Amino acid sequence: MITEEEVQKAVDFLRDNAPNAAKCKSERIYLEEYRKSLKAIVMTNWTDLPVSAQERQAYQSDVYINHLRALKIAVYEDEKQRFLMKAAEAKIEAWRSMNANMRAIKL
């Protein structure tokens, strides 16, 4: 059985963690989008090379690789928040179903 106290904790969790979940999501999206700009910025270091070679150099640059590491962390944090929020929502939904079933049995 899921208690009302557990449901309240789940609701509190959703409310209290919403700002952090939003921050994680915005960080992830920003880093995903900035990756394109960063590639273009880094490519300007090799303007004497053909575009395909500039792209290769940009992808292997330390700046780009470090950005990918930061993106990996951002994706992890965003997904962790998303799964925690979904778990809290699932607990609330299970409680609702249990209560609806109990009401149906009483009728």
mmCIF file with all atom_site columns, C-alpha atoms in Angstrom:
data_model
loop_
_atom_site.group_PDB
_atom_site.id
_atom_site.type_symbol
_atom_site.label_atom_id
_atom_site.label_alt_id
_atom_site.label_comp_id
_atom_site.label_asym_id
_atom_site.label_entity_id
_atom_site.label_seq_id
_atom_site.pdbx_PDB_ins_code
_atom_site.Cartn_x
_atom_site.Cartn_y
_atom_site.Cartn_z
_atom_site.occupancy
_atom_site.B_iso_or_equiv
_atom_site.pdbx_formal_charge
_atom_site.auth_seq_id
_atom_site.auth_comp_id
_atom_site.auth_asym_id
_atom_site.auth_atom_id
_atom_site.pdbx_PDB_model_num
ATOM 1   C CA . MET A 1 1   ? 0.000   0.000  0.000   1.00 0.00 ? 1   MET A CA 1
ATOM 2   C CA . ILE A 1 2   ? 1.100   3.500  -0.765  1.00 0.00 ? 2   ILE A CA 1
ATOM 3   C CA . THR A 1 3   ? 0.262   5.808  2.106   1.00 0.00 ? 3   THR A CA 1
ATOM 4   C CA . GLU A 1 4   ? -0.993  9.355  1.857   1.00 0.00 ? 4   GLU A CA 1
ATOM 5   C CA . GLU A 1 5   ? 2.234   10.436 3.530   1.00 0.00 ? 5   GLU A CA 1
ATOM 6   C CA . GLU A 1 6   ? 4.255   8.811  0.737   1.00 0.00 ? 6   GLU A CA 1
ATOM 7   C CA . VAL A 1 7   ? 2.081   10.524 -1.849  1.00 0.00 ? 7   VAL A CA 1
ATOM 8   C CA . GLN A 1 8   ? 2.569   13.861 -0.117  1.00 0.00 ? 8   GLN A CA 1
ATOM 9   C CA . LYS A 1 9   ? 6.325   13.293 -0.141  1.00 0.00 ? 9   LYS A CA 1
ATOM 10  C CA . ALA A 1 10  ? 6.139   12.546 -3.876  1.00 0.00 ? 10  ALA A CA 1
ATOM 11  C CA . VAL A 1 11  ? 4.147   15.736 -4.502  1.00 0.00 ? 11  VAL A CA 1
ATOM 12  C CA . ASP A 1 12  ? 6.595   17.715 -2.381  1.00 0.00 ? 12  ASP A CA 1
ATOM 13  C CA . PHE A 1 13  ? 9.485   16.187 -4.302  1.00 0.00 ? 13  PHE A CA 1
ATOM 14  C CA . LEU A 1 14  ? 7.956   17.212 -7.635  1.00 0.00 ? 14  LEU A CA 1
ATOM 15  C CA . ARG A 1 15  ? 7.351   20.751 -6.391  1.00 0.00 ? 15  ARG A CA 1
ATOM 16  C CA . ASP A 1 16  ? 10.719  21.176 -4.682  1.00 0.00 ? 16  ASP A CA 1
ATOM 17  C CA . ASN A 1 17  ? 12.764  19.700 -7.520  1.00 0.00 ? 17  ASN A CA 1
ATOM 18  C CA . ALA A 1 18  ? 11.038  21.448 -10.413 1.00 0.00 ? 18  ALA A CA 1
ATOM 19  C CA . PRO A 1 19  ? 13.546  24.345 -10.493 1.00 0.00 ? 19  PRO A CA 1
ATOM 20  C CA . ASN A 1 20  ? 16.522  21.969 -10.495 1.00 0.00 ? 20  ASN A CA 1
ATOM 21  C CA . ALA A 1 21  ? 14.926  19.785 -13.171 1.00 0.00 ? 21  ALA A CA 1
ATOM 22  C CA . ALA A 1 22  ? 14.350  22.869 -15.316 1.00 0.00 ? 22  ALA A CA 1
ATOM 23  C CA . LYS A 1 23  ? 17.936  24.010 -14.767 1.00 0.00 ? 23  LYS A CA 1
ATOM 24  C CA . CYS A 1 24  ? 19.279  20.601 -15.778 1.00 0.00 ? 24  CYS A CA 1
ATOM 25  C CA . LYS A 1 25  ? 17.141  20.571 -18.914 1.00 0.00 ? 25  LYS A CA 1
ATOM 26  C CA . SER A 1 26  ? 18.137  24.105 -19.912 1.00 0.00 ? 26  SER A CA 1
ATOM 27  C CA . GLU A 1 27  ? 21.822  23.319 -19.361 1.00 0.00 ? 27  GLU A CA 1
ATOM 28  C CA . ARG A 1 28  ? 21.566  20.234 -21.521 1.00 0.00 ? 28  ARG A CA 1
ATOM 29  C CA . ILE A 1 29  ? 19.799  22.035 -24.356 1.00 0.00 ? 29  ILE A CA 1
ATOM 30  C CA . TYR A 1 30  ? 22.231  24.945 -24.181 1.00 0.00 ? 30  TYR A CA 1
ATOM 31  C CA . LEU A 1 31  ? 25.254  22.654 -24.378 1.00 0.00 ? 31  LEU A CA 1
ATOM 32  C CA . GLU A 1 32  ? 23.714  20.667 -27.241 1.00 0.00 ? 32  GLU A CA 1
ATOM 33  C CA . GLU A 1 33  ? 23.100  23.842 -29.214 1.00 0.00 ? 33  GLU A CA 1
ATOM 34  C CA . TYR A 1 34  ? 26.391  25.517 -28.289 1.00 0.00 ? 34  TYR A CA 1
ATOM 35  C CA . ARG A 1 35  ? 28.257  22.480 -29.614 1.00 0.00 ? 35  ARG A CA 1
ATOM 36  C CA . LYS A 1 36  ? 27.471  23.679 -33.144 1.00 0.00 ? 36  LYS A CA 1
ATOM 37  C CA . SER A 1 37  ? 28.722  27.191 -32.447 1.00 0.00 ? 37  SER A CA 1
ATOM 38  C CA . LEU A 1 38  ? 31.831  25.871 -30.735 1.00 0.00 ? 38  LEU A CA 1
ATOM 39  C CA . LYS A 1 39  ? 32.653  23.711 -33.730 1.00 0.00 ? 39  LYS A CA 1
ATOM 40  C CA . ALA A 1 40  ? 32.426  26.749 -36.006 1.00 0.00 ? 40  ALA A CA 1
ATOM 41  C CA . ILE A 1 41  ? 34.544  28.821 -33.629 1.00 0.00 ? 41  ILE A CA 1
ATOM 42  C CA . VAL A 1 42  ? 37.236  26.157 -33.363 1.00 0.00 ? 42  VAL A CA 1
ATOM 43  C CA . MET A 1 43  ? 37.246  25.601 -37.134 1.00 0.00 ? 43  MET A CA 1
ATOM 44  C CA . THR A 1 44  ? 38.407  29.209 -37.605 1.00 0.00 ? 44  THR A CA 1
ATOM 45  C CA . ASN A 1 45  ? 41.778  28.161 -36.164 1.00 0.00 ? 45  ASN A CA 1
ATOM 46  C CA . TRP A 1 46  ? 42.469  26.269 -39.413 1.00 0.00 ? 46  TRP A CA 1
ATOM 47  C CA . THR A 1 47  ? 41.126  28.533 -42.151 1.00 0.00 ? 47  THR A CA 1
ATOM 48  C CA . ASP A 1 48  ? 44.053  27.566 -44.378 1.00 0.00 ? 48  ASP A CA 1
ATOM 49  C CA . LEU A 1 49  ? 42.706  23.990 -44.590 1.00 0.00 ? 49  LEU A CA 1
ATOM 50  C CA . PRO A 1 50  ? 39.747  22.674 -46.584 1.00 0.00 ? 50  PRO A CA 1
ATOM 51  C CA . VAL A 1 51  ? 36.449  22.698 -44.666 1.00 0.00 ? 51  VAL A CA 1
ATOM 52  C CA . SER A 1 52  ? 36.486  18.929 -44.106 1.00 0.00 ? 52  SER A CA 1
ATOM 53  C CA . ALA A 1 53  ? 39.965  19.164 -42.561 1.00 0.00 ? 53  ALA A CA 1
ATOM 54  C CA . GLN A 1 54  ? 38.870  22.133 -40.430 1.00 0.00 ? 54  GLN A CA 1
ATOM 55  C CA . GLU A 1 55  ? 35.976  20.040 -39.182 1.00 0.00 ? 55  GLU A CA 1
ATOM 56  C CA . ARG A 1 56  ? 38.275  17.110 -38.371 1.00 0.00 ? 56  ARG A CA 1
ATOM 57  C CA . GLN A 1 57  ? 40.630  19.409 -36.460 1.00 0.00 ? 57  GLN A CA 1
ATOM 58  C CA . ALA A 1 58  ? 37.732  20.951 -34.559 1.00 0.00 ? 58  ALA A CA 1
ATOM 59  C CA . TYR A 1 59  ? 36.344  17.565 -33.541 1.00 0.00 ? 59  TYR A CA 1
ATOM 60  C CA . GLN A 1 60  ? 39.700  16.436 -32.165 1.00 0.00 ? 60  GLN A CA 1
ATOM 61  C CA . SER A 1 61  ? 40.506  19.695 -30.384 1.00 0.00 ? 61  SER A CA 1
ATOM 62  C CA . ASP A 1 62  ? 40.752  19.726 -26.605 1.00 0.00 ? 62  ASP A CA 1
ATOM 63  C CA . VAL A 1 63  ? 38.156  22.494 -26.415 1.00 0.00 ? 63  VAL A CA 1
ATOM 64  C CA . TYR A 1 64  ? 35.590  20.426 -28.302 1.00 0.00 ? 64  TYR A CA 1
ATOM 65  C CA . ILE A 1 65  ? 36.377  17.226 -26.394 1.00 0.00 ? 65  ILE A CA 1
ATOM 66  C CA . ASN A 1 66  ? 36.024  19.067 -23.066 1.00 0.00 ? 66  ASN A CA 1
ATOM 67  C CA . HIS A 1 67  ? 32.705  20.432 -24.247 1.00 0.00 ? 67  HIS A CA 1
ATOM 68  C CA . LEU A 1 68  ? 31.525  16.897 -25.014 1.00 0.00 ? 68  LEU A CA 1
ATOM 69  C CA . ARG A 1 69  ? 32.509  15.847 -21.488 1.00 0.00 ? 69  ARG A CA 1
ATOM 70  C CA . ALA A 1 70  ? 30.435  18.706 -20.074 1.00 0.00 ? 70  ALA A CA 1
ATOM 71  C CA . LEU A 1 71  ? 27.559  17.701 -22.346 1.00 0.00 ? 71  LEU A CA 1
ATOM 72  C CA . LYS A 1 72  ? 27.798  14.122 -21.075 1.00 0.00 ? 72  LYS A CA 1
ATOM 73  C CA . ILE A 1 73  ? 27.428  15.350 -17.492 1.00 0.00 ? 73  ILE A CA 1
ATOM 74  C CA . ALA A 1 74  ? 24.513  17.604 -18.434 1.00 0.00 ? 74  ALA A CA 1
ATOM 75  C CA . VAL A 1 75  ? 22.699  14.762 -20.190 1.00 0.00 ? 75  VAL A CA 1
ATOM 76  C CA . TYR A 1 76  ? 23.232  12.515 -17.157 1.00 0.00 ? 76  TYR A CA 1
ATOM 77  C CA . GLU A 1 77  ? 21.886  15.126 -14.741 1.00 0.00 ? 77  GLU A CA 1
ATOM 78  C CA . ASP A 1 78  ? 18.894  15.912 -16.962 1.00 0.00 ? 78  ASP A CA 1
ATOM 79  C CA . GLU A 1 79  ? 17.990  12.252 -17.409 1.00 0.00 ? 79  GLU A CA 1
ATOM 80  C CA . LYS A 1 80  ? 18.451  11.527 -13.695 1.00 0.00 ? 80  LYS A CA 1
ATOM 81  C CA . GLN A 1 81  ? 16.062  14.365 -12.819 1.00 0.00 ? 81  GLN A CA 1
ATOM 82  C CA . ARG A 1 82  ? 13.598  13.208 -15.452 1.00 0.00 ? 82  ARG A CA 1
ATOM 83  C CA . PHE A 1 83  ? 13.561  9.642  -14.140 1.00 0.00 ? 83  PHE A CA 1
ATOM 84  C CA . LEU A 1 84  ? 13.208  10.776 -10.525 1.00 0.00 ? 84  LEU A CA 1
ATOM 85  C CA . MET A 1 85  ? 10.284  12.995 -11.483 1.00 0.00 ? 85  MET A CA 1
ATOM 86  C CA . LYS A 1 86  ? 8.672   10.161 -13.441 1.00 0.00 ? 86  LYS A CA 1
ATOM 87  C CA . ALA A 1 87  ? 9.073   7.837  -10.450 1.00 0.00 ? 87  ALA A CA 1
ATOM 88  C CA . ALA A 1 88  ? 7.312   10.335 -8.189  1.00 0.00 ? 88  ALA A CA 1
ATOM 89  C CA . GLU A 1 89  ? 4.541   10.777 -10.760 1.00 0.00 ? 89  GLU A CA 1
ATOM 90  C CA . ALA A 1 90  ? 4.167   6.991  -11.046 1.00 0.00 ? 90  ALA A CA 1
ATOM 91  C CA . LYS A 1 91  ? 3.811   6.670  -7.276  1.00 0.00 ? 91  LYS A CA 1
ATOM 92  C CA . ILE A 1 92  ? 1.066   9.307  -7.266  1.00 0.00 ? 92  ILE A CA 1
ATOM 93  C CA . GLU A 1 93  ? -0.708  7.612  -10.161 1.00 0.00 ? 93  GLU A CA 1
ATOM 94  C CA . ALA A 1 94  ? -0.494  4.209  -8.473  1.00 0.00 ? 94  ALA A CA 1
ATOM 95  C CA . TRP A 1 95  ? -2.016  5.711  -5.323  1.00 0.00 ? 95  TRP A CA 1
ATOM 96  C CA . ARG A 1 96  ? -4.839  7.220  -7.376  1.00 0.00 ? 96  ARG A CA 1
ATOM 97  C CA . SER A 1 97  ? -5.547  3.857  -8.987  1.00 0.00 ? 97  SER A CA 1
ATOM 98  C CA . MET A 1 98  ? -5.495  2.090  -5.623  1.00 0.00 ? 98  MET A CA 1
ATOM 99  C CA . ASN A 1 99  ? -7.955  4.606  -4.193  1.00 0.00 ? 99  ASN A CA 1
ATOM 100 C CA . ALA A 1 100 ? -10.241 4.335  -7.200  1.00 0.00 ? 100 ALA A CA 1
ATOM 101 C CA . ASN A 1 101 ? -10.217 0.554  -6.868  1.00 0.00 ? 101 ASN A CA 1
ATOM 102 C CA . MET A 1 102 ? -10.982 0.794  -3.150  1.00 0.00 ? 102 MET A CA 1
ATOM 103 C CA . ARG A 1 103 ? -13.929 3.128  -3.868  1.00 0.00 ? 103 ARG A CA 1
ATOM 104 C CA . ALA A 1 104 ? -15.224 0.721  -6.510  1.00 0.00 ? 104 ALA A CA 1
ATOM 105 C CA . ILE A 1 105 ? -15.050 -2.189 -4.072  1.00 0.00 ? 105 ILE A CA 1
ATOM 106 C CA . LYS A 1 106 ? -16.988 -0.224 -1.426  1.00 0.00 ? 106 LYS A CA 1
ATOM 107 C CA . LEU A 1 107 ? -19.803 0.502  -3.862  1.00 0.00 ? 107 LEU A CA 1
#
